[in-house]
Coordinates of C-alpha atoms in Angstrom, one line a residue:
Chain A
M159 CA 20.9 -36.3 1.5
N160 CA 18.3 -33.8 2.1
L161 CA 18.9 -30.5 0.6
L162 CA 20.5 -28.5 3.9
T163 CA 18.7 -24.9 4.8
E164 CA 22.9 -24.0 4.5
H165 CA 22.4 -23.7 0.4
I166 CA 19.2 -22.1 0.4
L167 CA 20.0 -19.6 3.1
I168 CA 23.5 -19.1 0.7
A169 CA 20.8 -18.6 -2.3
G170 CA 19.2 -15.9 -0.3
A171 CA 22.7 -14.2 0.6
I172 CA 23.7 -14.5 -3.2
L173 CA 20.4 -12.7 -4.1
F174 CA 20.6 -10.5 -1.2
C175 CA 24.9 -9.1 -2.1
V176 CA 22.9 -8.9 -5.6
G177 CA 20.3 -6.6 -4.7
L178 CA 22.3 -3.8 -3.1
L179 CA 25.0 -4.2 -5.5
G180 CA 21.8 -3.4 -8.5
F181 CA 20.7 -1.1 -5.7
L182 CA 24.5 0.3 -5.3
T183 CA 25.3 0.8 -9.0
R184 CA 21.6 1.7 -11.0
R185 CA 21.1 5.1 -11.1
S186 CA 17.3 4.8 -12.8
M187 CA 14.9 5.5 -9.6
I188 CA 12.5 2.5 -10.7
L189 CA 15.5 0.2 -11.9
M190 CA 16.7 0.9 -7.4
F191 CA 13.0 0.3 -6.5
L192 CA 13.5 -3.0 -8.4
S193 CA 17.0 -4.1 -6.5
L194 CA 15.0 -3.2 -3.2
E195 CA 12.3 -6.0 -3.9
L196 CA 15.3 -7.7 -5.0
M197 CA 16.8 -8.1 -1.4
L198 CA 13.2 -8.7 -0.3
A199 CA 12.7 -11.6 -1.8
G200 CA 16.4 -12.7 -0.5
V201 CA 15.1 -12.0 2.9
S202 CA 12.3 -13.9 2.7
L203 CA 13.9 -16.9 0.6
N204 CA 16.3 -16.5 4.4
F205 CA 12.7 -16.6 7.1
I206 CA 11.0 -19.3 4.0
A207 CA 14.2 -21.7 4.9
F208 CA 13.8 -21.0 8.3
S209 CA 10.4 -22.1 8.7
R210 CA 11.0 -25.5 7.6
H211 CA 14.5 -25.7 9.8
H212 CA 12.1 -25.2 12.7
D213 CA 9.1 -27.0 11.4
N214 CA 6.4 -24.1 12.5
Y215 CA 4.8 -21.5 10.5
Q216 CA 6.7 -18.7 12.2
G217 CA 8.3 -17.8 9.3
Q218 CA 5.8 -17.8 6.5
V219 CA 3.6 -15.5 8.2
F220 CA 6.3 -12.9 7.9
V221 CA 7.4 -13.9 4.7
I222 CA 3.0 -12.9 4.1
F223 CA 3.7 -9.3 6.1
V224 CA 7.1 -8.7 4.2
L225 CA 5.0 -8.8 1.3
T226 CA 2.1 -6.7 2.5
I227 CA 5.1 -4.1 3.5
A228 CA 6.6 -4.3 -0.2
A229 CA 3.4 -3.3 -1.7
C230 CA 2.6 -0.6 1.0
E231 CA 6.3 0.3 -0.4
A232 CA 5.7 0.3 -3.9
A233 CA 2.1 2.1 -3.8
I234 CA 4.8 4.7 -1.6
A235 CA 7.7 4.5 -3.8
L236 CA 5.8 4.8 -7.2
A237 CA 4.0 7.9 -6.1
L238 CA 7.2 9.5 -4.5
I239 CA 9.0 8.6 -8.8
V240 CA 6.1 9.9 -10.4
A241 CA 6.1 13.0 -8.0
L242 CA 10.2 13.3 -8.6
Y243 CA 10.0 13.3 -12.2
R244 CA 6.7 15.9 -13.0
Q245 CA 9.9 18.5 -11.0
K246 CA 12.2 17.6 -13.2
A247 CA 11.6 15.4 -16.3
T248 CA 13.8 12.5 -15.2
L249 CA 14.7 9.5 -13.8
D250 CA 18.6 10.2 -12.5
I251 CA 18.4 9.9 -8.9
R252 CA 21.6 12.9 -9.6
S253 CA 19.5 14.9 -10.3
W254 CA 18.5 15.0 -6.8
H255 CA 21.7 15.0 -4.8
E256 CA 21.4 18.7 -4.0
L257 CA 18.0 18.7 -2.1
G258 CA 18.2 22.2 -1.0
E259 CA 20.0 24.7 -3.5
V260 CA 19.7 24.5 -7.7
T261 CA 22.5 22.6 -9.4
P262 CA 24.4 25.2 -10.7
E263 CA 25.2 24.9 -14.7
V264 CA 28.7 24.4 -14.0
D265 CA 29.3 21.3 -12.3
R266 CA 26.1 19.8 -13.9
I267 CA 28.3 20.7 -17.1
E268 CA 31.4 19.5 -15.3
R269 CA 29.6 15.8 -14.5
N270 CA 29.2 15.4 -18.0
E271 CA 25.1 15.3 -17.5
M272 CA 22.4 16.2 -20.0
P273 CA 21.1 19.3 -18.8
F274 CA 17.7 20.2 -18.2
E275 CA 15.1 22.6 -19.4
H276 CA 13.3 23.9 -16.2
P277 CA 11.2 27.6 -16.2
D278 CA 12.5 27.9 -12.3
L279 CA 15.8 27.4 -13.9
S280 CA 16.0 30.5 -15.9
F281 CA 18.3 32.7 -14.6
P282 CA 18.6 36.6 -14.2
T283 CA 20.0 38.5 -16.9
L284 CA 20.8 42.9 -17.3
T285 CA 19.2 45.0 -18.9
P286 CA 21.1 46.7 -21.3
A287 CA 22.0 50.7 -20.2
G288 CA 23.1 53.7 -21.7
L289 CA 21.3 55.3 -24.8
D290 CA 19.8 53.8 -27.9
P291 CA 21.9 55.3 -30.3
T292 CA 19.3 54.6 -33.3
V293 CA 16.2 56.8 -31.0
S294 CA 17.7 58.8 -29.2
P295 CA 20.6 61.7 -30.6
A296 CA 24.0 61.3 -29.6
P297 CA 25.3 63.9 -26.9
D298 CA 27.3 66.3 -28.4
R299 CA 30.8 66.2 -27.2
G300 CA 31.4 62.3 -28.0
S301 CA 32.1 61.5 -23.8
A302 CA 33.0 57.0 -23.7
N303 CA 30.2 57.0 -21.2
G304 CA 27.1 56.3 -24.0
V305 CA 29.2 54.7 -26.9
S306 CA 31.6 52.4 -25.5
R307 CA 29.3 48.8 -26.4
N308 CA 30.2 50.4 -29.6
Q309 CA 33.3 49.1 -31.0
P310 CA 33.6 50.9 -34.5
A311 CA 32.2 54.1 -32.4
T312 CA 35.4 53.9 -30.3
Q313 CA 37.5 52.7 -33.2
K314 CA 36.4 56.5 -34.1
E315 CA 37.1 57.5 -31.3
V316 CA 40.4 57.2 -30.3
T317 CA 41.2 58.1 -34.4
T318 CA 40.2 61.8 -34.0
H319 CA 41.7 61.8 -30.4
A320 CA 44.5 60.4 -31.8
Chain B
M156 CA 31.5 -38.9 22.1
N157 CA 35.1 -39.6 20.3
L158 CA 33.4 -39.9 16.9
P159 CA 31.7 -36.2 17.0
I160 CA 35.3 -34.5 17.5
A161 CA 36.4 -36.7 14.8
S162 CA 34.2 -35.3 12.2
L163 CA 34.6 -32.1 14.0
N164 CA 37.5 -32.8 12.9
S165 CA 37.0 -33.1 9.5
D166 CA 34.3 -30.6 9.4
E167 CA 36.8 -28.3 10.3
W168 CA 39.1 -29.1 7.8
T169 CA 36.4 -29.5 4.8
L170 CA 35.5 -25.4 6.3
V171 CA 38.3 -24.5 5.3
S172 CA 38.4 -26.1 2.4
W173 CA 35.2 -24.5 1.6
D174 CA 36.3 -20.9 2.8
T175 CA 38.6 -20.7 0.7
S176 CA 37.3 -21.6 -2.6
S177 CA 33.5 -19.5 -1.5
F178 CA 35.7 -16.5 -1.7
L179 CA 37.3 -17.5 -4.7
V180 CA 34.0 -17.7 -6.3
V181 CA 33.5 -14.4 -5.2
V182 CA 36.4 -12.5 -6.4
V183 CA 36.1 -14.3 -9.8
A184 CA 32.1 -13.4 -9.9
A185 CA 32.8 -10.6 -9.5
L186 CA 35.5 -10.0 -12.3
G187 CA 33.2 -11.6 -14.5
Y188 CA 30.7 -8.6 -13.9
L189 CA 32.4 -6.1 -13.6
L190 CA 33.7 -7.5 -17.2
L191 CA 30.5 -8.4 -18.4
Q192 CA 28.7 -5.1 -17.3
S193 CA 31.5 -2.1 -19.8
G194 CA 31.3 -4.7 -21.8
I195 CA 27.8 -5.1 -22.8
I196 CA 28.2 -1.5 -23.6
H197 CA 31.8 -1.3 -25.7
S198 CA 33.0 -4.6 -26.5
R199 CA 31.8 -7.9 -26.9
G200 CA 35.5 -9.8 -26.3
R201 CA 35.1 -8.7 -22.8
A202 CA 31.3 -9.7 -22.3
F203 CA 32.3 -13.1 -23.1
L204 CA 35.1 -13.6 -20.2
G205 CA 33.0 -11.6 -17.9
L206 CA 30.1 -15.0 -19.3
I207 CA 33.0 -16.8 -19.0
L208 CA 34.6 -15.8 -15.2
I209 CA 30.7 -16.0 -13.9
G210 CA 30.3 -19.2 -15.7
I211 CA 33.6 -20.9 -13.9
A212 CA 32.4 -19.7 -10.2
G213 CA 28.7 -21.0 -10.6
G214 CA 30.1 -23.7 -12.0
I215 CA 32.5 -23.7 -8.7
A216 CA 29.6 -23.8 -6.7
A217 CA 27.9 -26.0 -8.3
Y218 CA 30.9 -28.7 -7.8
R219 CA 31.0 -27.8 -4.0
V220 CA 27.2 -28.1 -3.3
G221 CA 27.2 -31.8 -5.3
A222 CA 25.0 -33.0 -7.3
H223 CA 23.3 -35.5 -5.5
P224 CA 19.8 -36.1 -7.5
E225 CA 17.4 -33.8 -5.0
Q226 CA 19.8 -30.4 -5.2
L227 CA 19.5 -30.7 -8.9
L228 CA 16.1 -28.8 -8.8
F229 CA 17.7 -26.5 -6.2
L230 CA 21.2 -25.4 -8.3
G231 CA 18.4 -25.2 -11.2
F232 CA 16.2 -22.9 -9.8
T233 CA 19.7 -21.1 -7.8
A234 CA 21.4 -21.0 -11.4
L235 CA 17.8 -19.9 -13.2
A236 CA 17.6 -17.3 -10.7
T237 CA 20.9 -15.7 -11.1
A238 CA 20.8 -15.6 -14.5
G239 CA 18.0 -13.3 -13.7
S240 CA 19.8 -11.2 -11.5
I241 CA 22.7 -10.3 -13.1
V242 CA 20.7 -10.3 -17.0
F243 CA 19.2 -7.4 -13.9
L244 CA 22.6 -5.9 -13.5
V245 CA 23.8 -5.6 -16.7
F246 CA 22.0 -4.7 -19.2
R247 CA 21.2 -0.9 -19.9
Q248 CA 17.7 -1.7 -21.9
P249 CA 15.1 -1.1 -18.8
V250 CA 13.2 -3.5 -20.5
H251 CA 15.0 -5.8 -20.3
C252 CA 15.5 -5.4 -16.5
A253 CA 13.0 -6.5 -15.9
L254 CA 12.8 -9.3 -17.7
G255 CA 15.5 -10.7 -15.9
F256 CA 13.8 -9.1 -11.9
A257 CA 11.0 -11.6 -13.4
V258 CA 12.3 -15.0 -14.1
T259 CA 14.6 -13.9 -10.6
V260 CA 11.0 -13.8 -9.1
L261 CA 9.7 -17.4 -11.0
A262 CA 12.9 -18.7 -9.4
T263 CA 13.4 -17.3 -6.5
C264 CA 8.7 -19.2 -6.4
G265 CA 10.8 -22.5 -7.2
L266 CA 12.9 -22.0 -4.2
F267 CA 9.5 -21.0 -2.7
F268 CA 7.6 -24.7 -4.4
L269 CA 11.1 -27.1 -3.2
Q270 CA 10.8 -25.0 0.8
S271 CA 7.1 -26.8 1.0
A272 CA 5.5 -23.4 1.0
P273 CA 3.2 -22.9 -2.3
F274 CA 1.5 -20.6 -0.8
L275 CA 4.2 -17.6 -0.1
A276 CA 4.9 -19.8 -4.3
A277 CA 1.7 -18.1 -5.6
A278 CA 1.5 -14.7 -3.6
M279 CA 4.8 -14.2 -4.6
M280 CA 4.5 -14.8 -8.1
I281 CA 1.3 -12.1 -8.2
V282 CA 2.2 -9.6 -6.2
Y283 CA 6.1 -8.9 -7.3
A284 CA 4.8 -10.3 -10.8
G285 CA 2.0 -7.6 -10.8
A286 CA 4.8 -5.8 -9.7
T287 CA 6.7 -5.8 -11.9
I288 CA 4.8 -5.9 -14.3
I289 CA 3.0 -2.2 -14.0
I290 CA 6.8 -1.1 -12.9
F291 CA 7.4 -2.4 -16.2
L292 CA 4.4 -0.2 -17.7
F293 CA 5.9 2.5 -15.6
V294 CA 9.3 2.3 -17.1
L295 CA 7.6 2.2 -21.0
M296 CA 5.2 5.2 -19.4
F297 CA 8.5 7.3 -18.6
A298 CA 11.9 6.8 -20.5
H299 CA 9.3 6.4 -23.4
R300 CA 12.9 6.7 -25.7
S301 CA 14.2 4.8 -28.9
T302 CA 18.1 6.0 -27.8
L303 CA 19.2 4.9 -23.9
A304 CA 19.5 8.0 -21.4
N305 CA 23.3 8.5 -20.4
Y306 CA 21.5 7.5 -16.6
D307 CA 20.8 4.0 -18.0
I308 CA 24.5 3.4 -19.8
R309 CA 26.5 5.2 -17.1
L310 CA 26.4 3.3 -13.3
S311 CA 27.7 4.9 -10.2
S312 CA 31.0 2.9 -9.2
P313 CA 30.2 0.3 -9.9
V314 CA 34.2 -1.6 -8.5
T315 CA 32.9 0.0 -5.2
S316 CA 30.1 -1.2 -5.3
A317 CA 30.9 -5.2 -6.5
A318 CA 33.7 -4.8 -4.1
V319 CA 31.1 -4.3 -1.4
A320 CA 28.8 -6.4 -2.6
A321 CA 31.5 -9.0 -2.9
V322 CA 32.8 -8.1 0.1
L323 CA 29.4 -9.1 2.5
L324 CA 28.7 -12.1 0.1
T325 CA 31.6 -13.6 1.7
I326 CA 31.3 -13.1 4.9
L327 CA 27.6 -14.2 5.0
V328 CA 28.8 -16.9 3.5
Y329 CA 31.7 -17.6 5.4
A330 CA 29.2 -17.1 8.5
I331 CA 26.2 -19.7 7.5
R332 CA 29.3 -22.2 6.8
Q333 CA 30.1 -21.7 10.2
P334 CA 29.4 -25.1 12.4
D335 CA 27.4 -23.9 14.5
A336 CA 25.6 -20.9 13.4
L337 CA 22.5 -22.9 12.1
P338 CA 20.4 -23.5 15.7
S339 CA 19.2 -27.2 16.2
P340 CA 15.3 -26.9 15.0
R341 CA 13.4 -26.1 18.6
P342 CA 9.1 -25.7 18.5
S343 CA 7.4 -22.8 19.1
E344 CA 5.3 -23.1 23.1
M345 CA 4.3 -19.5 22.6
R346 CA 2.7 -19.7 18.9
P347 CA 0.5 -22.8 19.0
F348 CA -1.4 -22.3 15.9
S349 CA 2.1 -22.0 14.1
N350 CA 3.1 -25.1 15.3
E351 CA 3.3 -27.9 12.1
T352 CA 3.6 -32.2 12.8
H353 CA 2.6 -32.6 9.1
R354 CA 4.5 -30.2 7.3
L355 CA 4.0 -31.8 3.4
E356 CA 0.2 -32.6 3.3
P357 CA -1.7 -30.7 1.1
S358 CA -3.8 -28.8 3.7
S359 CA -0.9 -26.8 5.2
T360 CA -1.9 -23.9 3.0
A361 CA -5.2 -24.7 5.6
T362 CA -2.6 -24.9 8.2
L363 CA -1.0 -21.5 7.4
G364 CA -3.9 -19.8 7.3
R365 CA -4.8 -20.8 10.9
S366 CA -2.2 -19.9 12.2
L367 CA -2.1 -16.1 10.0
F368 CA -5.1 -15.4 11.7
S369 CA -5.5 -17.1 15.6
D370 CA -2.1 -16.7 16.2
Y371 CA -1.1 -13.4 14.4
L372 CA -5.2 -11.7 14.7
W373 CA -3.3 -8.2 15.8
S374 CA -0.5 -8.2 13.2
V375 CA -3.0 -8.7 10.0
E376 CA -5.3 -6.0 11.8
L377 CA -1.8 -3.5 11.7
A378 CA -1.2 -4.5 8.5
G379 CA -4.0 -4.2 7.0
T380 CA -4.0 -0.8 8.5
L381 CA -1.1 -0.4 7.3
L382 CA -2.0 -1.5 3.3
L383 CA -4.6 1.6 3.6
V384 CA -2.5 4.3 5.1
A385 CA -0.4 3.3 2.5
V386 CA -3.3 3.4 0.0
I387 CA -4.4 6.9 0.6
G388 CA -0.3 8.7 1.5
A389 CA 0.4 7.0 -2.1
I390 CA -2.8 8.8 -3.9
A391 CA -2.0 12.6 -1.7
V392 CA 1.5 12.0 -2.3
A393 CA 0.8 11.2 -6.6
Q394 CA -2.5 13.5 -6.5
R395 CA -1.4 17.7 -9.1
S396 CA -2.3 19.9 -6.7
P397 CA -5.3 22.3 -7.8
E398 CA -2.6 25.3 -9.0
G399 CA -0.9 22.9 -11.6
D400 CA 2.8 23.3 -10.4
A401 CA 3.1 19.5 -9.1

């Protein structure tokens, strides 16, 4: 009994589904890319099986082109991964979920992800306002505007008013 | 003409039983994958249970295929490919995943050899194993740290993904096992150089080359152009901008 075409097709289907599972579950960009290559290997197995089934070389020629496209895809994908890794120093695909806006800090804390440091992500802080009590003399009437940020001063003010 | 109908009926019987058992195999393998991928981080017992489930699924599948001596090589290569892909799926260290991928690709090359495609087996070994080694180096360059990264440990929704893959695999196996799924072998009149009468000759690579460079010459030129464009594009994308801010 010869080896059936169906068996090879089922082996190709297993490879394709494993690649799909890896692509869906993995979060590292490089491993997702490897999963894609696994799916291509399953499809190539199908082509080889049909090439033998029909007893001509069209399937094998098609696999040669699949290999060519896989090589192109490898080059482009690795270049893209390098370019993405330069922007945010991580391979996590989830750091690229939102392509438009910068992800707020709260969302990343909720998703339990490691925060990353990036110079574009420094939020502006308020400059200190009011008079500096150590440099400039305090105003005469102890108005609440000048010393409201100083806790002991307000305490003293409250006690004097009382 | 009674004989084909009778055999068709018996085929239907085997078809039904095969499909229920293949569905069971897929579900058991998916459960084993889920247990294994969480057990490899958390508990060793769960990982062993998952391995046992996957082994049961593989045993049922091998029993259904049958153990003819011609199919032992096929079963061995398929088992090797599946084992490598399971390593690729469940292990968390990227280096181990790359090694599992390499094992899977080599076993697939063995299946290519069984289908009398020696040139493609060699080409696949060179391209995929070479690409794997390059990606392996990239992994080492990027994720060069002693502890595992968070995105390697936590998979994204493994239960839903396993359900999707199991449903797809069940449908594919069901479609392949249909009695009229495979078309009858037919020669191709449009591609005269691709027809092969002496498949098992050692010079089949020469025939493959003749088919490639005569019937598919324009496609070869187009693929070469595509490779050139891809190389230029990869260099342009990966290039650092002159301002230095990438």
